[in-house]
GROMACS .gro file of C-alpha atoms in nm:
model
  434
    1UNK     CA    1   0.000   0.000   0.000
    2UNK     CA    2   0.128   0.341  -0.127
    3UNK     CA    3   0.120   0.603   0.199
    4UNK     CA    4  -0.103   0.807   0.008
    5UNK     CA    5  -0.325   0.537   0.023
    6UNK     CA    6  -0.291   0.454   0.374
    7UNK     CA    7  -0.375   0.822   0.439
    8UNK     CA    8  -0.678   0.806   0.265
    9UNK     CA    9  -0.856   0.497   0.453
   10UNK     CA   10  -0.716   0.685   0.765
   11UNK     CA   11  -0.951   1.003   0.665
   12UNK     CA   12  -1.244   0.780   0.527
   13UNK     CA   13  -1.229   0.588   0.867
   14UNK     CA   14  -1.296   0.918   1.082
   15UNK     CA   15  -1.530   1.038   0.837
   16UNK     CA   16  -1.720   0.753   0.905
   17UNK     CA   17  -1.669   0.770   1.283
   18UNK     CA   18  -1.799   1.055   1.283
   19UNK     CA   19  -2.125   0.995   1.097
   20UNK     CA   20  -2.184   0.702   1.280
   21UNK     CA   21  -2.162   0.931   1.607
   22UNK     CA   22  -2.401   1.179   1.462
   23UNK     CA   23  -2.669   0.952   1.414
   24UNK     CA   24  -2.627   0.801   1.739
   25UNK     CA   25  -2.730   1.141   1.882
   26UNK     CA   26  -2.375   1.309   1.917
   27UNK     CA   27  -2.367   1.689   1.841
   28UNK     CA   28  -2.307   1.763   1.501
   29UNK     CA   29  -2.114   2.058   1.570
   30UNK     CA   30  -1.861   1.926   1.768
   31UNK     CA   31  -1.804   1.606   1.562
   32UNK     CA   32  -1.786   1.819   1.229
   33UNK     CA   33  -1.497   2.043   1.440
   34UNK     CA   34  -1.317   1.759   1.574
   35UNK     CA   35  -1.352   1.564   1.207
   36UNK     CA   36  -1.172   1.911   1.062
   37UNK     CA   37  -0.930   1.896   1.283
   38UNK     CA   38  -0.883   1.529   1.232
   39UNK     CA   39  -0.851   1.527   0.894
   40UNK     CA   40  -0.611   1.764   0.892
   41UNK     CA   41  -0.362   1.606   1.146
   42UNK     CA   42  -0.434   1.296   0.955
   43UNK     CA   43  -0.317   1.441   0.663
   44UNK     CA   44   0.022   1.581   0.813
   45UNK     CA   45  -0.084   1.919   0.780
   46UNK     CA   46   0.150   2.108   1.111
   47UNK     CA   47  -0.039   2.332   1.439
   48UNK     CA   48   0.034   2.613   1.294
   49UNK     CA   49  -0.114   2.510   0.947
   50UNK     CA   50  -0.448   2.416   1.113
   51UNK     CA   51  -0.455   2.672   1.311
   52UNK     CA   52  -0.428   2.961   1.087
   53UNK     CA   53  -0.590   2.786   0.780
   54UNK     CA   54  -0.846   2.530   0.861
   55UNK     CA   55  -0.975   2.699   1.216
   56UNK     CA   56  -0.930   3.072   1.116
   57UNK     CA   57  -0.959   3.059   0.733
   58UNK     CA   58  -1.229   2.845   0.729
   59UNK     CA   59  -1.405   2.968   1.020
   60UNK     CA   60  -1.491   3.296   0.821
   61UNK     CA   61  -1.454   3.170   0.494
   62UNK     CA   62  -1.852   3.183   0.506
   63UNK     CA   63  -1.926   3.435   0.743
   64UNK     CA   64  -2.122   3.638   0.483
   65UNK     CA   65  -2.353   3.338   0.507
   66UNK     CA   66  -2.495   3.318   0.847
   67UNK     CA   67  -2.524   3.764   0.793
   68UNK     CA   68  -2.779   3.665   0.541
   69UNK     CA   69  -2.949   3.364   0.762
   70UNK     CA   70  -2.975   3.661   0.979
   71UNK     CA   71  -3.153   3.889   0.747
   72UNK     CA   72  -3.418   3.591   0.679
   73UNK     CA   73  -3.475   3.529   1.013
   74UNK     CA   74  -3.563   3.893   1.098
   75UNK     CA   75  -3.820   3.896   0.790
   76UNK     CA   76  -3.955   3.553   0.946
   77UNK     CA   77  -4.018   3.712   1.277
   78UNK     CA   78  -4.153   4.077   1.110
   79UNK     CA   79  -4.431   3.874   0.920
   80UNK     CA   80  -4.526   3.651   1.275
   81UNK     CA   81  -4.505   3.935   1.492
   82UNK     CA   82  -4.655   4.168   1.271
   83UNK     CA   83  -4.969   3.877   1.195
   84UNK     CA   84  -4.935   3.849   0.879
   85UNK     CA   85  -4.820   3.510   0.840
   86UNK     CA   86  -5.109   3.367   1.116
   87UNK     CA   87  -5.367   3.592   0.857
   88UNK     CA   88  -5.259   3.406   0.553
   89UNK     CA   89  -5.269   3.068   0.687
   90UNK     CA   90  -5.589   3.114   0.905
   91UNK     CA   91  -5.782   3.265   0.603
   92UNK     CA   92  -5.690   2.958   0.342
   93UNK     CA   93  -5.775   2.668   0.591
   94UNK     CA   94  -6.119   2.851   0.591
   95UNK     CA   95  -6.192   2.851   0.248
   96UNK     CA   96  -6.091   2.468   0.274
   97UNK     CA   97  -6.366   2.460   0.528
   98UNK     CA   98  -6.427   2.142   0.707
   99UNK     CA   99  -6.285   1.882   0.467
  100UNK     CA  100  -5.988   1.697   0.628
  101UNK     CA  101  -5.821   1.671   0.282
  102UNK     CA  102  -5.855   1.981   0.176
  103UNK     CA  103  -5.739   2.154   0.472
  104UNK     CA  104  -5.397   1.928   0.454
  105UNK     CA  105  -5.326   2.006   0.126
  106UNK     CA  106  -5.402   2.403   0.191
  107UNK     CA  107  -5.202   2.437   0.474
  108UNK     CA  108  -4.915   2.252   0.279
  109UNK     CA  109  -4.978   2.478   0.006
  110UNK     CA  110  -4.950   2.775   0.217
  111UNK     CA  111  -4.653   2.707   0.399
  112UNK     CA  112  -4.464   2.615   0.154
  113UNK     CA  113  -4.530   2.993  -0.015
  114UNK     CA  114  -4.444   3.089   0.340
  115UNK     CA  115  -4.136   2.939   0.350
  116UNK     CA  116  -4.047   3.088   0.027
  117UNK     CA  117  -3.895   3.360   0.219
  118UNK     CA  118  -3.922   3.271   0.596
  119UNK     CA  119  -3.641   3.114   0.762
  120UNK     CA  120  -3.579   3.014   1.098
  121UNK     CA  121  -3.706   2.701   1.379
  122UNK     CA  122  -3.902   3.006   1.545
  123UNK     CA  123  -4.082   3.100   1.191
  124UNK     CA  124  -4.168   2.713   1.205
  125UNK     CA  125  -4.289   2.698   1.537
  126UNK     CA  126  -4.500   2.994   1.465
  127UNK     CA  127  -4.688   2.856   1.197
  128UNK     CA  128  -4.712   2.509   1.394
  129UNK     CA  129  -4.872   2.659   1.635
  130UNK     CA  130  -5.163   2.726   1.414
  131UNK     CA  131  -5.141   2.482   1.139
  132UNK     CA  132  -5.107   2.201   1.317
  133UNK     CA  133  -5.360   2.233   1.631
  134UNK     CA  134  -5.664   2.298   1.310
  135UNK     CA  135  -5.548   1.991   1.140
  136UNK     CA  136  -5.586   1.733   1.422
  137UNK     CA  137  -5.879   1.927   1.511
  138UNK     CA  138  -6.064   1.803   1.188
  139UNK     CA  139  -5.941   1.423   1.293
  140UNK     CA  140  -5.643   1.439   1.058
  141UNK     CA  141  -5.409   1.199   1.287
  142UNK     CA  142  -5.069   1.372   1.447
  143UNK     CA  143  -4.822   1.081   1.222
  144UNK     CA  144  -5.006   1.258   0.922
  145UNK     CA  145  -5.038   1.620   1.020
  146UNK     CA  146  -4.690   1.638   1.122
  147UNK     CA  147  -4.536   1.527   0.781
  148UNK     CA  148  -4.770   1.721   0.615
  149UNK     CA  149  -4.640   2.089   0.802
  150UNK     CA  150  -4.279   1.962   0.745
  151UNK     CA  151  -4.308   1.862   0.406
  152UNK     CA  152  -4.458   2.215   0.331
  153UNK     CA  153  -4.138   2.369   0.465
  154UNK     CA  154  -3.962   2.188   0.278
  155UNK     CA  155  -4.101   2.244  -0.010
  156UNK     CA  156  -4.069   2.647   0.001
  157UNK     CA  157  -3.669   2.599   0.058
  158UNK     CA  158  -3.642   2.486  -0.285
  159UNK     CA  159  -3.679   2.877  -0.412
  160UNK     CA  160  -3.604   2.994  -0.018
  161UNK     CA  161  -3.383   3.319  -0.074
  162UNK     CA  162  -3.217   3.242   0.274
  163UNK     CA  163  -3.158   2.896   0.125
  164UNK     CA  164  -3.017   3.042  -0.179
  165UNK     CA  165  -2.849   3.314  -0.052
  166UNK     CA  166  -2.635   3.085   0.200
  167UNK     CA  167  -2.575   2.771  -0.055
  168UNK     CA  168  -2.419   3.052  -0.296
  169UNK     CA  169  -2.147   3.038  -0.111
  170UNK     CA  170  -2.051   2.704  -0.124
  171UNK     CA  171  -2.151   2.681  -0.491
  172UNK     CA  172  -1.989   2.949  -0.656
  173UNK     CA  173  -2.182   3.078  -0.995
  174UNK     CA  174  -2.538   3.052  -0.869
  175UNK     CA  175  -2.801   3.286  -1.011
  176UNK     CA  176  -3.128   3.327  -0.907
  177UNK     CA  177  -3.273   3.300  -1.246
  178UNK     CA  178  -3.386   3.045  -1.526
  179UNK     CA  179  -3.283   2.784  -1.614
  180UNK     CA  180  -3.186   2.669  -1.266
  181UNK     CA  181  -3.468   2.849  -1.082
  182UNK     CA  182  -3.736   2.719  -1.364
  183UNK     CA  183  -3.617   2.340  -1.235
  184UNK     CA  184  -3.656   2.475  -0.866
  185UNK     CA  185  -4.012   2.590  -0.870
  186UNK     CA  186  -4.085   2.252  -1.036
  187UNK     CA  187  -3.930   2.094  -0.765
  188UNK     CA  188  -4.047   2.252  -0.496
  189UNK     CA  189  -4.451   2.115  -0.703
  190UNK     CA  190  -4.284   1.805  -0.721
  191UNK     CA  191  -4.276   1.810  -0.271
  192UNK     CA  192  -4.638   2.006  -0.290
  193UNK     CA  193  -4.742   1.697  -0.532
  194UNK     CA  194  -4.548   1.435  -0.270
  195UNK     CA  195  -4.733   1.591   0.040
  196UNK     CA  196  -5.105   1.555  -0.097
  197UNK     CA  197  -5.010   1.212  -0.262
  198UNK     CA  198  -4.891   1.140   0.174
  199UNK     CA  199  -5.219   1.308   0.278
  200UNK     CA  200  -5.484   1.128   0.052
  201UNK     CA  201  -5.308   0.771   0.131
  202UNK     CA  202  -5.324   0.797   0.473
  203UNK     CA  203  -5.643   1.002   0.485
  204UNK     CA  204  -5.844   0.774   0.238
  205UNK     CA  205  -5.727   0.475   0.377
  206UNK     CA  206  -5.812   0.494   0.726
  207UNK     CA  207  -6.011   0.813   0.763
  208UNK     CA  208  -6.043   1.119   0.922
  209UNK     CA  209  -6.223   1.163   1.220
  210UNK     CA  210  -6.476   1.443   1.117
  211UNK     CA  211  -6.587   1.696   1.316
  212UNK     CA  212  -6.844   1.925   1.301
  213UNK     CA  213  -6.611   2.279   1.314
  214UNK     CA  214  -6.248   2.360   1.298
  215UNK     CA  215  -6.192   2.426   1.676
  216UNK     CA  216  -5.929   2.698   1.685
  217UNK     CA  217  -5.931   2.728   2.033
  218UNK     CA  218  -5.871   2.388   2.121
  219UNK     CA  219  -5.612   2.263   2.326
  220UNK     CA  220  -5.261   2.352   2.181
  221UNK     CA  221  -5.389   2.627   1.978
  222UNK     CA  222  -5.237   2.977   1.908
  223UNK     CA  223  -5.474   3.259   2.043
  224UNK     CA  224  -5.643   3.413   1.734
  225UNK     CA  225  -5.545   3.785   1.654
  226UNK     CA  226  -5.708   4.014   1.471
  227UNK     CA  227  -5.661   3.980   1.113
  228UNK     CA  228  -5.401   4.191   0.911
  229UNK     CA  229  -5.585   4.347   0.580
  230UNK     CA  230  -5.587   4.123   0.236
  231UNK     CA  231  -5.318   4.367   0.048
  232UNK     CA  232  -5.053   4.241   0.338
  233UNK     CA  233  -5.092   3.924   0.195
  234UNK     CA  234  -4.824   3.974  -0.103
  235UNK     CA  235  -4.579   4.044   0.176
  236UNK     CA  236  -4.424   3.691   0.226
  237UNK     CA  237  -4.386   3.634  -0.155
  238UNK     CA  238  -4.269   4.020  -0.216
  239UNK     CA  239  -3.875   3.912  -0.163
  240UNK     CA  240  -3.871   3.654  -0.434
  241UNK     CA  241  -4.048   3.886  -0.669
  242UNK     CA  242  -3.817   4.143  -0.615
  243UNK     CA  243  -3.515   3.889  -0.656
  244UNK     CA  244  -3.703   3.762  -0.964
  245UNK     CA  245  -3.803   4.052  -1.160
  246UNK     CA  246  -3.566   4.367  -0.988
  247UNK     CA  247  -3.273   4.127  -0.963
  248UNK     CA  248  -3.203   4.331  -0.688
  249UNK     CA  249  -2.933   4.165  -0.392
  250UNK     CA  250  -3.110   3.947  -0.092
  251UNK     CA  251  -3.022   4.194   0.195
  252UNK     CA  252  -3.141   4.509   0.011
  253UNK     CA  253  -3.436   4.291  -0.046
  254UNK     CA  254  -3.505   4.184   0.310
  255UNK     CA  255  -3.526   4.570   0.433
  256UNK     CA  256  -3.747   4.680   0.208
  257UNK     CA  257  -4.004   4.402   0.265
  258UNK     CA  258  -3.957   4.451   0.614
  259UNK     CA  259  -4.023   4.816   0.573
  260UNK     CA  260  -4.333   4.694   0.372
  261UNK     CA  261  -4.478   4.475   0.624
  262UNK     CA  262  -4.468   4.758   0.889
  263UNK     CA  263  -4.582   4.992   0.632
  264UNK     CA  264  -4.908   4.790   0.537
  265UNK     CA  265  -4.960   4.686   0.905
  266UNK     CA  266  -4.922   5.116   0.984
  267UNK     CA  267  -5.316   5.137   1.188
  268UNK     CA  268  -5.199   4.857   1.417
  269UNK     CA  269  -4.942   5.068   1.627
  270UNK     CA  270  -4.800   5.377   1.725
  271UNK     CA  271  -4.444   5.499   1.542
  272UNK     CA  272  -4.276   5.414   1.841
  273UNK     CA  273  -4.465   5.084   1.863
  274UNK     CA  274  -4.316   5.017   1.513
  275UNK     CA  275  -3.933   5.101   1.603
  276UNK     CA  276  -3.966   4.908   1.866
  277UNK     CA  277  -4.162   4.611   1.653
  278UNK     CA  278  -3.844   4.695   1.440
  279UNK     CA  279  -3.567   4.666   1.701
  280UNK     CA  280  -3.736   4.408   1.859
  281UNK     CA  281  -3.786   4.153   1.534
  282UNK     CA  282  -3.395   4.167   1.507
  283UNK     CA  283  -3.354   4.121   1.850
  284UNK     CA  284  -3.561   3.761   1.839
  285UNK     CA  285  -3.374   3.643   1.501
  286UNK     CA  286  -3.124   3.566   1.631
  287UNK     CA  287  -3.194   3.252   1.892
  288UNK     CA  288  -3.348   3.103   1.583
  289UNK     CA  289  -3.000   3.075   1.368
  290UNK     CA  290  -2.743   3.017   1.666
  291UNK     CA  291  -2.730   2.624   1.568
  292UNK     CA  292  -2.763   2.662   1.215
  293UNK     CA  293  -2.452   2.923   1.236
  294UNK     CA  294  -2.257   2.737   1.406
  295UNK     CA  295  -2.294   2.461   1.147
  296UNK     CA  296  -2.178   2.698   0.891
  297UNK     CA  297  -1.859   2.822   1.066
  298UNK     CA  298  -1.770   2.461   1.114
  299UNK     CA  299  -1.856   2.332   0.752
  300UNK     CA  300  -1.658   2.607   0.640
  301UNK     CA  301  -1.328   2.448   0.857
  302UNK     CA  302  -1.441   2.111   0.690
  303UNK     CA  303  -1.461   2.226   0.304
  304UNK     CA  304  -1.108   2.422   0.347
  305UNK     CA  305  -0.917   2.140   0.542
  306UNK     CA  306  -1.077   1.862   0.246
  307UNK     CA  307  -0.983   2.135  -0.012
  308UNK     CA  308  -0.562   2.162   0.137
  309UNK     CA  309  -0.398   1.948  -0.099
  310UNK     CA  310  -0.274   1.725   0.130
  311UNK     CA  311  -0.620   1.614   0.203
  312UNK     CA  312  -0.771   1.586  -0.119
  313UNK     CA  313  -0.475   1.421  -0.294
  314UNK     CA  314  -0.539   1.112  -0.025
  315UNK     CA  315  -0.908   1.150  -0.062
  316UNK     CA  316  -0.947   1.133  -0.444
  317UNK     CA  317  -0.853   0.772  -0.513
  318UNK     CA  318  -1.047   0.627  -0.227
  319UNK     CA  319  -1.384   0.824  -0.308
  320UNK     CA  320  -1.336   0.852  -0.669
  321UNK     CA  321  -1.512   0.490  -0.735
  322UNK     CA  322  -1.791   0.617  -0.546
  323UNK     CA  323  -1.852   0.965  -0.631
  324UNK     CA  324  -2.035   1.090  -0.944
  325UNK     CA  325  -1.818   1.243  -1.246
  326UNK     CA  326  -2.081   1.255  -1.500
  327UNK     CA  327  -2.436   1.484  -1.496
  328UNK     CA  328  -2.587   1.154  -1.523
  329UNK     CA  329  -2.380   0.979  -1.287
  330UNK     CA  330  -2.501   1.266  -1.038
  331UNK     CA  331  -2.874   1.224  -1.138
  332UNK     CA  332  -2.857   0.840  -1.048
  333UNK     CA  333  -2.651   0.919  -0.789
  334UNK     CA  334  -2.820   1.132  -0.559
  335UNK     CA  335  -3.173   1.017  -0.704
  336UNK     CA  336  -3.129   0.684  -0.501
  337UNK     CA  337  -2.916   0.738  -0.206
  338UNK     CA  338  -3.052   1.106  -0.174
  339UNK     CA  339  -3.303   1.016   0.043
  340UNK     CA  340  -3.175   0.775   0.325
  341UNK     CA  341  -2.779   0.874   0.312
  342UNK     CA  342  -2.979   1.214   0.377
  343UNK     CA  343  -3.178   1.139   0.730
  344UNK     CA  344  -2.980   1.174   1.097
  345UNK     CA  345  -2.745   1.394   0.912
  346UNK     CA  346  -2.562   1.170   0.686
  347UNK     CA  347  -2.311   1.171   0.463
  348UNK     CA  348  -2.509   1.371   0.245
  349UNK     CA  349  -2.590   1.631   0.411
  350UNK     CA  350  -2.397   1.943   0.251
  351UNK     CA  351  -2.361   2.151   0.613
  352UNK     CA  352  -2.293   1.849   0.790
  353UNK     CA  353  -2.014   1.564   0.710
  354UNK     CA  354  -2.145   1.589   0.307
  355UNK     CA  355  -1.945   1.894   0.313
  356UNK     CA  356  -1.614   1.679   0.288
  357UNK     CA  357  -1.829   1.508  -0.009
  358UNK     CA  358  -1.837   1.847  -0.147
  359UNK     CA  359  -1.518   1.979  -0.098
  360UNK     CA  360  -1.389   1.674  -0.317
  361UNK     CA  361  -1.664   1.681  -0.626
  362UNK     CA  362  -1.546   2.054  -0.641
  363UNK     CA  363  -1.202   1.966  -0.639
  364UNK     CA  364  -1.258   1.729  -0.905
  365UNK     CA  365  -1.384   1.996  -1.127
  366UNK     CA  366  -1.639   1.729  -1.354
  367UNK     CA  367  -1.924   1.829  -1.287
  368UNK     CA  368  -2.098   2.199  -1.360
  369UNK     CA  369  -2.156   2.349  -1.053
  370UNK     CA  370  -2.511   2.487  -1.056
  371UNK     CA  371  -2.636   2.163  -1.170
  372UNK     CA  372  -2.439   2.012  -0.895
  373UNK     CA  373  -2.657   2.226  -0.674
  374UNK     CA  374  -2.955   2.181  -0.823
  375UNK     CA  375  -2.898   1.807  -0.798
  376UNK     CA  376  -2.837   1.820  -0.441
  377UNK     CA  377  -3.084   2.030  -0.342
  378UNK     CA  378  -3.367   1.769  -0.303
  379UNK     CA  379  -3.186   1.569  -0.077
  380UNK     CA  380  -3.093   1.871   0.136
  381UNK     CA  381  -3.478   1.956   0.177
  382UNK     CA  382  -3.579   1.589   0.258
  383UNK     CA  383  -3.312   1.643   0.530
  384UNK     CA  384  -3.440   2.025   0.629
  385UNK     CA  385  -3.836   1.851   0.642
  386UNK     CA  386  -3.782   1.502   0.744
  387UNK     CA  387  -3.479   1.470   0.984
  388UNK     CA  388  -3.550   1.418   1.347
  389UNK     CA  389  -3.215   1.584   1.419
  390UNK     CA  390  -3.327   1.907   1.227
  391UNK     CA  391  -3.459   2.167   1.484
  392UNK     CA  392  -3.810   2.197   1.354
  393UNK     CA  393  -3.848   1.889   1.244
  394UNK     CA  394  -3.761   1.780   1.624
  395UNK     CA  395  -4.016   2.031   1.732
  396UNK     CA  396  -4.286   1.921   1.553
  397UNK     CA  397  -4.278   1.557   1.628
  398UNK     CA  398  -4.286   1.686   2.006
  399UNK     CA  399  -4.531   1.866   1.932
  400UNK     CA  400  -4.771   1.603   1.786
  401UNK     CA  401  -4.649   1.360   2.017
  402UNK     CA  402  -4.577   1.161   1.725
  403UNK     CA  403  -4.262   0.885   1.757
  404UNK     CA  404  -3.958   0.952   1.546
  405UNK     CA  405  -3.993   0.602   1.402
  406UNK     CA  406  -4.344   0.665   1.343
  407UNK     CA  407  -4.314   1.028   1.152
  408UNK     CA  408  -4.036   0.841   0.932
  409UNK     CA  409  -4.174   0.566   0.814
  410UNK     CA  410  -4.494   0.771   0.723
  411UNK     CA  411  -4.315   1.012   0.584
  412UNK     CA  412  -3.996   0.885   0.426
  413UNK     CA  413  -4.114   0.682   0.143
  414UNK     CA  414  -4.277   0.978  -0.021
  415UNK     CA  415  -4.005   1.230   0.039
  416UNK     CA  416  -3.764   0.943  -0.111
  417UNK     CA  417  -4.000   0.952  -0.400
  418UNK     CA  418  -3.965   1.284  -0.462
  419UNK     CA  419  -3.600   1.285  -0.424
  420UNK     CA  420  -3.604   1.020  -0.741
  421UNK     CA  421  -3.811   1.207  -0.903
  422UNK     CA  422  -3.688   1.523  -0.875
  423UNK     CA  423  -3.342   1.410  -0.991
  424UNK     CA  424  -3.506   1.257  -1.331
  425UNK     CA  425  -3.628   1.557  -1.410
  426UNK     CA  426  -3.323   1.776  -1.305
  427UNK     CA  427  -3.124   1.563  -1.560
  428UNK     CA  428  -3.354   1.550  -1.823
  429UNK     CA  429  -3.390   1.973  -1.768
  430UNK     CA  430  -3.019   2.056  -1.689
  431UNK     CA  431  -2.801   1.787  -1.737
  432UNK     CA  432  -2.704   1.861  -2.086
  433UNK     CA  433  -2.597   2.227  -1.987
  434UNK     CA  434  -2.220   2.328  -1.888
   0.00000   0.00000   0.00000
């Protein structure tokens, strides 16, 4: 065995080590730190090497990232504290009336365009808070109801601007435009599509227990609050118009809506009430993106130390058998491990231990890289919706007092499905473009 070689089953042994301790329930954050640290060591990269480029360079090699997690979050909490997002939801699960169907598939619907622009396990919790209590309510039982909410988050990440904004850094050459965002509206229909296809099985099959009312105020409920106007309904979908059609930047983007939430919420409050609505919005952000910023600063670690050529020289011939070269290769690839390699953070989870997997496809240079997003990206919403170790995902299942084995094998086989699908038709859309 060349030392090279040697090197590399050393690194693919602690990478494994540490996804195995992950899924047993270890933190990811300090696993991902160690494994950066690890590799590096492993590699014979010196202290003062790690220290300066792995820890230090990598550690803000994506701090513009969490800034504009940051920004989202603060939007997320302007539209719940403002009402806005309890008005939208509220007012479409009434014109679904008292069908048990129906009201599923609206209040998927409806957080998914939520989610097109909120961000954040408090936005989640917000709209759980409501959507779930009226679905169980109507008889809808908690293993469905919770899937359901989830799989409507998940499905407004795929055009999320927070989502976007953040992945742009690890995928250099991203533009929010067609013919990449064309194949992420689809998929983000192809989830919507997934979620009613869970919600009719489960709901046709054994039933609904119906009720005579939607009982708002039933146990677990939100308190109702008065209703913002109609017009402060385009709010939550204003940011990705303005992305869309002003192609302006996403923090430029965030103010403004912000300013035009409190603007079309003005008869509410005082001035003062709204600077301190203002100051106080920012203020609650930010317990909603401590985890998910500390996951960047330490992928960021991760993706230098597997991008040091000491590292990815011993890497390349022991994952090159395994990892995709080809468009196609990718499309197969990720359409049939996507889904299970994706749940209790594994290996394919891009801020988690997949970013050593991405660090070396990048290296590799084979593959264009917005398809390689694109690609990935329905893997890394299954994981955002459907992993008990994701923070809202974990909240909801509390919530509905549903078991994590229970929520996943309800909901897994139909957010694998749409992982397969969705890669099909991101090959067949984008896999002949370079």
């Amino acid at each position: 065995m060349t030392t090279e070689f040697v090197t590399g089953l050393g690194l693919l042994i602690a990478f494994l080590a540490v996804v195995v301790l992950i899924i047993r329930g270890q933190s990811p954050i300090i696993m991902l730190l160690i494994l950066a640290v690890l590799w590096a060591a492993i590699a014979g990269i010196g202290i003062d090497e790690i220290q300066k480029k792995v820890i230090q360079g990598g550690g803000v090699q994506y701090a513009s990232a969490v800034i504009i997690i940051v920004f989202g979050a603060w939007f997320a909490q302007v539209l719940i504290q403002t009402g806005i997002a309890e008005s939208v939801i509220r007012s479409a699960v009434e014109l679904a009336g008292d069908r048990p169907l129906a009201t599923a598939m609206t209040i998927t619907l409806v957080t998914a365009l939520l989610f097109t622009s909120m961000y954040g396990v408090g936005a989640a919790i917000a709209i759980g808070v409501i959507a779930l209590p009226i679905m169980m309510s109507q008889g809808i039982p908690p293993y469905v109801a919770a899937p359901v909410f989830t799989m409507g988050i998940g499905a407004g990440t795929f055009i999320n601007l927070v989502q976007f904004g953040t992945f742009q850094k690890l995928f250099p050459g991203l533009k929010y435009e067609a013919p990449y965002l064309t194949y992420w509206v689809i998929g983000m229909c192809v989830y919507i599509l997934a979620a009613w296809l869970l919600a009719f099985f489960y709901l046709r099959s054994s039933g609904a227990r119906k009720l005579a009312s939607v009982d708002l105020a039933g146990e677990g409920a939100a308190p109702v609050r008065k209703r913002t106007p109609y017009y402060t309904y385009i709010v939550p979908i204003f940011p990705v118009i303005m992305i869309m059609v002003l192609k302006w930047e996403i923090i430029p983007t965030f103010i403004v809506s912000i300013l035009l939430a409190l603007a079309l919420t003005w008869p509410d409050r005082t001035l003062q009430g709204h600077l301190n609505l203002f100051n106080k919005t920012f203020s609650d952000a930010f317990p909603d993106i401590a985890t998910i910023a500390a996951l960047w600063t330490i992928c960021g670690m991760i993706i230098v130390a597997g991008q040091t050529p000491e590292v990815a020289g011993a890497l390349k011939p022991i994952f090159a058998p395994i990892l995709p070269h080809t468009p196609l290769q990718a499309a197969v690839f990720f359409g049939v491990l996507g889904g299970i390699a994706s749940i209790y953070r594994g290996p394919l989870v891009v801020i988690g231990t997949g970013a050593a997997l991405l660090a070396i496809i990048l290296a590799n240079k084979e593959i264009p890289i917005p398809y390689l997003y694109s690609i990935w990206l329905a893997p890394t919403v299954l994981q955002g919706s459907m992993d008990p170790t994701n923070s809202w995902t974990l909240w909801t299942i509390g919530h509905t007092k549903v078991s994590h084995g229970q929520f996943l094998r309800t909901a897994l086989p139909f957010g694998c499905l749409m992982v397969a699908v969705n890669s099909l038709i991101c090959y067949l859309m984008l896999g002949s473009l370079q």
